[in-house]
Short mmCIF file of C-alpha atoms in Angstrom, two decimals:
data_model
loop_
_atom_site.label_atom_id
_atom_site.label_comp_id
_atom_site.label_asym_id
_atom_site.label_seq_id
_atom_site.Cartn_x
_atom_site.Cartn_y
_atom_site.Cartn_z
CA UNK A 1 -3.49 216.53 -33.93
CA UNK A 2 -2.15 220.00 -34.45
CA UNK A 3 0.18 220.83 -37.29
CA UNK A 4 3.05 221.34 -34.88
CA UNK A 5 2.51 217.91 -33.40
CA UNK A 6 2.44 216.28 -36.83
CA UNK A 7 5.64 218.07 -37.80
CA UNK A 8 7.38 216.91 -34.60
CA UNK A 9 6.23 213.33 -35.26
CA UNK A 10 7.69 213.32 -38.77
CA UNK A 11 10.97 214.75 -37.55
CA UNK A 12 11.14 212.09 -34.87
CA UNK A 13 10.74 209.21 -37.35
CA UNK A 14 13.24 210.77 -39.74
CA UNK A 15 15.76 211.04 -36.94
CA UNK A 16 15.17 207.43 -35.89
CA UNK A 17 15.58 206.17 -39.50
CA UNK A 18 18.75 208.17 -40.05
CA UNK A 19 20.23 206.96 -36.79
CA UNK A 20 19.41 203.34 -37.63
CA UNK A 21 20.99 203.64 -41.10
CA UNK A 22 24.16 205.17 -39.69
CA UNK A 23 24.39 202.44 -37.07
CA UNK A 24 24.02 199.75 -39.76
CA UNK A 25 26.72 201.32 -41.91
CA UNK A 26 29.07 201.56 -38.96
CA UNK A 27 28.40 197.90 -38.13
CA UNK A 28 29.09 196.80 -41.70
CA UNK A 29 32.30 198.83 -41.81
CA UNK A 30 33.44 197.47 -38.45
CA UNK A 31 32.67 193.92 -39.53
CA UNK A 32 34.73 194.38 -42.68
CA UNK A 33 37.61 195.86 -40.73
CA UNK A 34 37.60 193.30 -37.95
CA UNK A 35 40.83 191.30 -37.79
CA UNK A 36 40.78 187.58 -38.59
CA UNK A 37 43.34 184.93 -39.56
CA UNK A 38 43.46 182.17 -42.19
CA UNK A 39 45.96 179.52 -43.42
CA UNK A 40 46.72 179.35 -47.14
CA UNK A 41 48.45 176.41 -48.86
CA UNK A 42 50.11 177.02 -52.23
CA UNK A 43 53.33 176.48 -54.19
CA UNK A 44 56.21 178.83 -54.73
CA UNK A 45 58.51 178.93 -57.73
CA UNK A 46 62.04 180.26 -57.48
CA UNK A 47 63.19 182.64 -60.20
CA UNK A 48 64.74 180.49 -62.94
CA UNK A 49 64.75 182.74 -66.01
CA UNK A 50 68.35 182.70 -67.37
CA UNK A 51 67.81 186.17 -68.83
CA UNK A 52 67.34 187.59 -65.32
CA UNK A 53 70.23 188.92 -63.25
CA UNK A 54 69.92 186.19 -60.60
CA UNK A 55 68.76 182.58 -60.78
CA UNK A 56 67.78 180.50 -57.74
CA UNK A 57 67.94 176.74 -57.29
CA UNK A 58 66.80 174.89 -54.17
CA UNK A 59 69.61 173.15 -52.29
CA UNK A 60 67.05 170.94 -50.51
CA UNK A 61 66.36 167.92 -52.78
CA UNK A 62 63.26 167.02 -50.74
CA UNK A 63 61.54 170.37 -51.10
CA UNK A 64 59.02 170.60 -53.93
CA UNK A 65 57.94 174.20 -53.43
CA UNK A 66 54.89 173.48 -51.23
CA UNK A 67 54.28 175.98 -48.41
CA UNK A 68 51.54 176.94 -45.96
CA UNK A 69 51.38 180.48 -44.60
CA UNK A 70 49.02 182.33 -42.28
CA UNK A 71 47.76 185.82 -42.94
CA UNK A 72 45.98 188.21 -40.61
CA UNK A 73 43.86 191.17 -41.61
CA UNK A 74 40.42 192.48 -42.37
CA UNK A 75 37.65 190.22 -43.59
CA UNK A 76 37.90 191.79 -47.04
CA UNK A 77 41.66 191.25 -47.19
CA UNK A 78 41.34 187.68 -45.92
CA UNK A 79 38.68 186.92 -48.53
CA UNK A 80 40.99 188.18 -51.28
CA UNK A 81 43.95 186.24 -49.84
CA UNK A 82 41.93 183.01 -49.93
CA UNK A 83 41.95 183.27 -53.73
CA UNK A 84 45.67 182.40 -53.64
CA UNK A 85 45.03 178.87 -52.38
CA UNK A 86 46.48 176.28 -54.74
CA UNK A 87 48.16 178.87 -56.92
CA UNK A 88 51.87 179.17 -57.71
CA UNK A 89 53.64 182.26 -56.39
CA UNK A 90 56.92 183.37 -57.94
CA UNK A 91 59.78 184.44 -55.69
CA UNK A 92 62.14 186.77 -57.53
CA UNK A 93 65.31 188.67 -56.79
CA UNK A 94 64.63 191.97 -55.05
CA UNK A 95 61.93 190.66 -52.72
CA UNK A 96 62.57 190.99 -49.01
CA UNK A 97 64.05 187.78 -47.64
CA UNK A 98 65.57 186.66 -50.96
CA UNK A 99 69.39 186.43 -50.89
CA UNK A 100 71.37 188.30 -53.54
CA UNK A 101 74.91 187.09 -52.81
CA UNK A 102 75.90 184.36 -55.32
CA UNK A 103 76.87 180.99 -53.93
CA UNK A 104 75.48 177.76 -52.48
CA UNK A 105 73.63 177.30 -49.17
CA UNK A 106 72.12 180.77 -49.08
CA UNK A 107 68.90 181.14 -47.09
CA UNK A 108 65.60 182.28 -48.56
CA UNK A 109 63.37 183.59 -45.72
CA UNK A 110 59.98 182.61 -47.03
CA UNK A 111 57.76 184.55 -44.59
CA UNK A 112 59.38 187.84 -45.58
CA UNK A 113 59.44 186.96 -49.28
CA UNK A 114 55.79 185.88 -49.35
CA UNK A 115 54.72 189.07 -47.57
CA UNK A 116 56.52 191.14 -50.23
CA UNK A 117 55.03 189.61 -53.35
CA UNK A 118 52.58 191.95 -55.12
CA UNK A 119 49.69 189.48 -54.88
CA UNK A 120 49.71 189.82 -51.07
CA UNK A 121 51.25 193.21 -50.36
CA UNK A 122 48.42 195.07 -52.08
CA UNK A 123 45.76 193.32 -49.95
CA UNK A 124 46.80 195.00 -46.71
CA UNK A 125 47.16 191.69 -44.84
CA UNK A 126 50.03 190.59 -42.61
CA UNK A 127 51.88 187.29 -43.07
CA UNK A 128 52.31 186.07 -39.49
CA UNK A 129 53.95 182.69 -40.20
CA UNK A 130 55.10 180.36 -42.98
CA UNK A 131 55.92 176.65 -43.04
CA UNK A 132 58.68 176.08 -43.91
CA UNK A 133 59.95 179.44 -42.77
CA UNK A 134 63.14 179.24 -44.85
CA UNK A 135 64.84 177.04 -47.44
CA UNK A 136 68.48 176.72 -48.52
CA UNK A 137 69.07 177.91 -52.08
CA UNK A 138 71.90 178.29 -54.56
CA UNK A 139 72.18 181.78 -56.00
CA UNK A 140 73.72 182.21 -59.46
CA UNK A 141 74.53 185.53 -61.05
CA UNK A 142 73.96 185.36 -64.81
CA UNK A 143 76.26 186.94 -67.38
CA UNK A 144 76.17 187.34 -71.16
CA UNK A 145 78.92 186.28 -73.53
CA UNK A 146 79.07 186.71 -77.30
CA UNK A 147 80.63 183.72 -79.06
CA UNK A 148 81.77 183.65 -82.69
CA UNK A 149 80.17 180.92 -84.80
CA UNK A 150 82.23 178.27 -86.57
CA UNK A 151 80.51 176.23 -89.30
CA UNK A 152 80.73 172.44 -89.53
CA UNK A 153 79.27 170.55 -92.48
CA UNK A 154 77.79 167.09 -91.98
CA UNK A 155 79.59 165.88 -95.10
CA UNK A 156 82.66 167.01 -97.00
CA UNK A 157 81.89 169.36 -99.89
CA UNK A 158 84.15 170.94 -102.46
CA UNK A 159 83.61 174.65 -101.82
CA UNK A 160 84.77 177.93 -103.24
CA UNK A 161 85.83 179.77 -100.08
CA UNK A 162 84.69 179.17 -96.53
CA UNK A 163 81.07 178.79 -95.37
CA UNK A 164 79.75 181.81 -93.46
CA UNK A 165 77.12 181.94 -90.71
CA UNK A 166 74.54 184.67 -90.27
CA UNK A 167 74.51 185.97 -87.61
CA UNK A 168 78.23 185.48 -87.12
CA UNK A 169 77.92 185.49 -83.31
CA UNK A 170 75.46 184.11 -80.79
CA UNK A 171 74.57 185.22 -77.27
CA UNK A 172 75.08 182.83 -74.36
CA UNK A 173 73.57 183.41 -70.92
CA UNK A 174 75.33 181.42 -68.19
CA UNK A 175 76.39 181.62 -64.54
CA UNK A 176 79.35 183.91 -63.88
CA UNK A 177 81.17 180.98 -62.25
CA UNK A 178 81.73 179.34 -65.67
CA UNK A 179 85.26 179.65 -67.02
CA UNK A 180 85.17 180.54 -70.71
CA UNK A 181 88.13 178.97 -72.59
CA UNK A 182 90.46 181.13 -74.64
CA UNK A 183 89.17 181.40 -78.20
CA UNK A 184 85.84 179.77 -77.35
CA UNK A 185 83.49 179.31 -80.29
CA UNK A 186 80.00 178.02 -80.96
CA UNK A 187 79.49 175.39 -83.65
CA UNK A 188 76.79 175.70 -86.32
CA UNK A 189 76.21 172.18 -87.69
CA UNK A 190 74.64 171.60 -91.10
CA UNK A 191 73.23 168.07 -91.26
CA UNK A 192 73.76 165.80 -94.30
CA UNK A 193 70.00 165.88 -94.92
CA UNK A 194 70.02 169.69 -95.00
CA UNK A 195 72.97 169.64 -97.40
CA UNK A 196 71.07 167.33 -99.75
CA UNK A 197 68.02 169.58 -99.52
CA UNK A 198 69.83 172.75 -100.54
CA UNK A 199 72.20 171.14 -103.03
CA UNK A 200 69.49 170.27 -105.51
CA UNK A 201 70.09 167.84 -108.34
CA UNK A 202 72.28 167.51 -111.42
CA UNK A 203 74.00 170.60 -112.77
CA UNK A 204 72.17 172.78 -110.26
CA UNK A 205 74.29 171.22 -107.54
CA UNK A 206 76.98 173.86 -108.10
CA UNK A 207 76.69 177.50 -107.05
CA UNK A 208 75.62 179.52 -104.01
CA UNK A 209 73.51 177.85 -101.34
CA UNK A 210 71.98 178.80 -97.98
CA UNK A 211 71.27 176.15 -95.34
CA UNK A 212 69.81 176.20 -91.84
CA UNK A 213 72.28 175.06 -89.18
CA UNK A 214 71.55 174.23 -85.55
CA UNK A 215 73.82 175.59 -82.83
CA UNK A 216 75.60 172.90 -80.84
CA UNK A 217 76.38 173.54 -77.19
CA UNK A 218 80.15 173.86 -76.67
CA UNK A 219 81.67 170.93 -74.73
CA UNK A 220 82.84 173.22 -71.93
CA UNK A 221 79.18 174.04 -71.18
CA UNK A 222 78.22 170.37 -70.79
CA UNK A 223 76.48 169.80 -67.45
CA UNK A 224 76.18 173.53 -66.73
CA UNK A 225 72.74 174.93 -66.02
CA UNK A 226 71.03 177.18 -66.54
CA UNK A 227 72.38 178.02 -69.99
CA UNK A 228 70.48 179.82 -72.72
CA UNK A 229 71.69 180.47 -76.27
CA UNK A 230 70.14 182.81 -78.80
CA UNK A 231 69.54 182.24 -81.59
CA UNK A 232 69.37 178.43 -81.58
CA UNK A 233 69.91 178.22 -85.34
CA UNK A 234 71.66 180.30 -87.99
CA UNK A 235 71.74 180.50 -91.78
CA UNK A 236 74.92 179.18 -93.38
CA UNK A 237 75.89 180.43 -96.84
CA UNK A 238 78.37 178.56 -99.03
CA UNK A 239 79.28 178.15 -102.69
CA UNK A 240 79.68 174.65 -104.09
CA UNK A 241 82.52 174.24 -106.56
CA UNK A 242 81.46 172.92 -109.94
CA UNK A 243 83.63 169.83 -110.08
CA UNK A 244 82.68 166.38 -111.29
CA UNK A 245 84.24 163.01 -110.69
CA UNK A 246 83.89 159.52 -112.12
CA UNK A 247 84.12 156.14 -110.47
CA UNK A 248 84.10 152.71 -112.07
CA UNK A 249 82.40 149.76 -110.41
CA UNK A 250 83.47 146.39 -111.77
CA UNK A 251 80.14 144.67 -111.13
CA UNK A 252 76.75 145.69 -109.73
CA UNK A 253 74.42 142.88 -108.54
CA UNK A 254 71.11 142.50 -110.34
CA UNK A 255 67.76 142.19 -108.56
CA UNK A 256 64.38 141.57 -110.13
CA UNK A 257 60.92 142.83 -109.32
CA UNK A 258 57.46 141.45 -110.14
CA UNK A 259 54.21 143.41 -110.37
CA UNK A 260 52.11 143.42 -107.17
CA UNK A 261 49.18 142.07 -109.21
CA UNK A 262 51.00 138.83 -110.03
CA UNK A 263 50.77 135.67 -107.96
CA UNK A 264 54.46 135.05 -107.26
CA UNK A 265 53.71 131.41 -106.52
CA UNK A 266 52.91 130.90 -110.22
CA UNK A 267 56.28 132.09 -111.51
CA UNK A 268 59.90 131.12 -111.17
CA UNK A 269 62.32 133.85 -112.24
CA UNK A 270 66.04 133.30 -112.76
CA UNK A 271 68.32 136.18 -113.70
CA UNK A 272 70.89 134.61 -116.00
CA UNK A 273 73.21 137.64 -115.92
CA UNK A 274 73.83 138.04 -112.20
CA UNK A 275 75.81 141.27 -112.51
CA UNK A 276 76.00 144.35 -114.70
CA UNK A 277 79.68 144.84 -115.45
CA UNK A 278 81.77 147.97 -115.94
CA UNK A 279 79.39 150.55 -114.46
CA UNK A 280 80.68 154.14 -114.54
CA UNK A 281 79.33 156.79 -112.18
CA UNK A 282 79.55 160.50 -113.03
CA UNK A 283 78.50 163.45 -110.89
CA UNK A 284 79.52 165.91 -108.17
CA UNK A 285 82.81 164.79 -106.67
CA UNK A 286 81.52 164.72 -103.10
CA UNK A 287 78.49 162.61 -104.04
CA UNK A 288 80.54 160.17 -106.10
CA UNK A 289 82.88 159.95 -103.13
CA UNK A 290 80.02 158.59 -101.02
CA UNK A 291 79.83 155.55 -103.31
CA UNK A 292 83.60 155.20 -103.46
CA UNK A 293 83.83 155.16 -99.65
CA UNK A 294 81.14 152.50 -99.33
CA UNK A 295 78.65 154.82 -97.64
CA UNK A 296 76.17 154.06 -100.44
CA UNK A 297 75.77 150.71 -102.21
CA UNK A 298 74.20 150.51 -105.65
CA UNK A 299 72.06 147.76 -107.10
CA UNK A 300 70.63 147.14 -110.56
CA UNK A 301 66.93 146.34 -110.83
CA UNK A 302 65.21 144.58 -113.72
CA UNK A 303 61.47 145.08 -113.47
CA UNK A 304 59.24 142.51 -115.14
CA UNK A 305 55.73 143.51 -116.17
CA UNK A 306 52.90 141.01 -116.56
CA UNK A 307 53.30 141.24 -120.34
CA UNK A 308 56.99 140.34 -119.97
CA UNK A 309 56.10 137.16 -118.09
CA UNK A 310 53.55 136.09 -120.70
CA UNK A 311 55.86 137.01 -123.58
CA UNK A 312 58.69 134.91 -122.12
CA UNK A 313 56.43 131.85 -121.91
CA UNK A 314 55.04 132.34 -125.43
CA UNK A 315 58.51 132.77 -126.94
CA UNK A 316 59.46 129.26 -125.82
CA UNK A 317 56.17 127.73 -126.99
CA UNK A 318 56.69 129.02 -130.50
CA UNK A 319 59.89 127.03 -130.78
CA UNK A 320 58.31 123.61 -130.06
CA UNK A 321 55.69 121.48 -131.79
CA UNK A 322 52.12 121.52 -130.58
CA UNK A 323 51.87 119.09 -127.66
CA UNK A 324 49.63 116.07 -127.99
CA UNK A 325 46.44 115.53 -126.02
CA UNK A 326 47.14 115.46 -122.28
CA UNK A 327 50.71 116.68 -122.69
CA UNK A 328 52.06 119.50 -120.52
CA UNK A 329 52.82 122.51 -122.79
CA UNK A 330 56.14 124.26 -122.51
CA UNK A 331 55.95 127.12 -119.94
CA UNK A 332 59.43 128.64 -119.86
CA UNK A 333 61.33 131.23 -121.82
CA UNK A 334 64.12 133.80 -121.80
CA UNK A 335 63.72 137.54 -122.34
CA UNK A 336 66.16 140.45 -122.18
CA UNK A 337 65.41 143.63 -120.30
CA UNK A 338 67.39 146.80 -119.36
CA UNK A 339 68.16 147.50 -115.73
CA UNK A 340 67.59 150.58 -113.59
CA UNK A 341 70.28 151.61 -111.11
CA UNK A 342 68.98 152.25 -107.60
CA UNK A 343 70.63 154.12 -104.73
CA UNK A 344 72.35 156.81 -106.79
CA UNK A 345 73.25 159.94 -104.76
CA UNK A 346 71.83 163.32 -105.87
CA UNK A 347 73.26 164.49 -109.20
CA UNK A 348 75.04 161.19 -109.98
CA UNK A 349 74.33 159.20 -113.15
CA UNK A 350 75.30 155.62 -113.96
CA UNK A 351 76.18 154.14 -117.35
CA UNK A 352 77.11 150.60 -118.36
CA UNK A 353 78.50 149.19 -121.59
CA UNK A 354 75.69 146.64 -121.59
CA UNK A 355 72.80 147.54 -119.25
CA UNK A 356 70.64 144.67 -120.59
CA UNK A 357 70.34 141.35 -118.74
CA UNK A 358 68.72 138.03 -119.63
CA UNK A 359 65.97 136.58 -117.47
CA UNK A 360 64.48 133.08 -117.61
CA UNK A 361 60.79 132.96 -116.69
CA UNK A 362 59.01 129.70 -115.88
CA UNK A 363 55.34 129.26 -115.19
CA UNK A 364 55.34 126.97 -112.16
CA UNK A 365 52.57 125.32 -110.25
CA UNK A 366 54.59 125.54 -107.07
CA UNK A 367 57.07 128.23 -106.16
CA UNK A 368 57.95 130.01 -102.99
CA UNK A 369 56.65 133.55 -102.69
CA UNK A 370 59.64 135.45 -101.45
CA UNK A 371 58.52 139.03 -102.12
CA UNK A 372 58.15 141.28 -105.06
CA UNK A 373 61.80 142.29 -105.24
CA UNK A 374 64.57 139.68 -105.07
CA UNK A 375 68.32 139.57 -105.74
CA UNK A 376 69.50 137.66 -108.78
CA UNK A 377 71.43 135.35 -106.48
CA UNK A 378 68.18 134.29 -104.85
CA UNK A 379 69.22 135.65 -101.44
#
């Protein structure tokens, strides 16, 4: 074969290969651009952020946000759209089909809104239908109001000056249909537990304090939604007045306690002095007032150690003759022990003219086990 013939043969095969490659590329492109249709089931969520300009609520109690829409487009666009199946799409103000006029029974046109969401609009597909095609919604325009903060303490305190909240105002986001009363305020409530925490104990109970207070929703906002307040808590500063008070209690009941290592069935304990008389409480006036009002009840506790029980029995034995063979030795005696006052509020002390009580202890073969701590009355 001549050189010219060989050259022509190579050119022929090159032309055929190039033509075949171009045809394949055109076919692939055409296949990707061919129009097809697919149904996609997903959920939609109406804009509910109270910090947005508009908030939507469905007026159809049966609708749970489930929709099915059909899209039409290229194979590539359809493949990307299929990724939205089962996902939650958010419908916000500003999308086509979403109403912007506040009020109830507005209509959200879902086909238009779905087509406008960024997840679909960038795919180049067309939303041809949606089921349901529209839903009734309530549209609420949100506004911001600044409310001054008023402090409420969970318990009365003697203060120098008024408590102050920081920040002194809070921000409330609410629908513009809410009527704000004249002189409306937010309440910062300091719980009794928080007051006890920051008060401290003893002499340290007086002076400057800072407590965390939670913001309580004003009554005129009850049942209104959506409502958002910020911040939800504030710092309350106050100065406790250094003022003490005293209170006399005529009689405080006496309880007794046994060690957990003792078998209570082996001992009978009788408190001979049922009450500690003339008990005087001294401490911060507000804390003493809690006892005076009956909010707190005190009790006196005499704790008996194992040595106390044995000592009481031995003290009685020493006073009698040695028993004869087979006789039952004496197993009872009386001891005196000081009491401890329980239930005192923070910073309050208790004093009694005679804080010592007498207790009779008997070693018994049979006794009812009624617990490690019992009232002197046996109740």
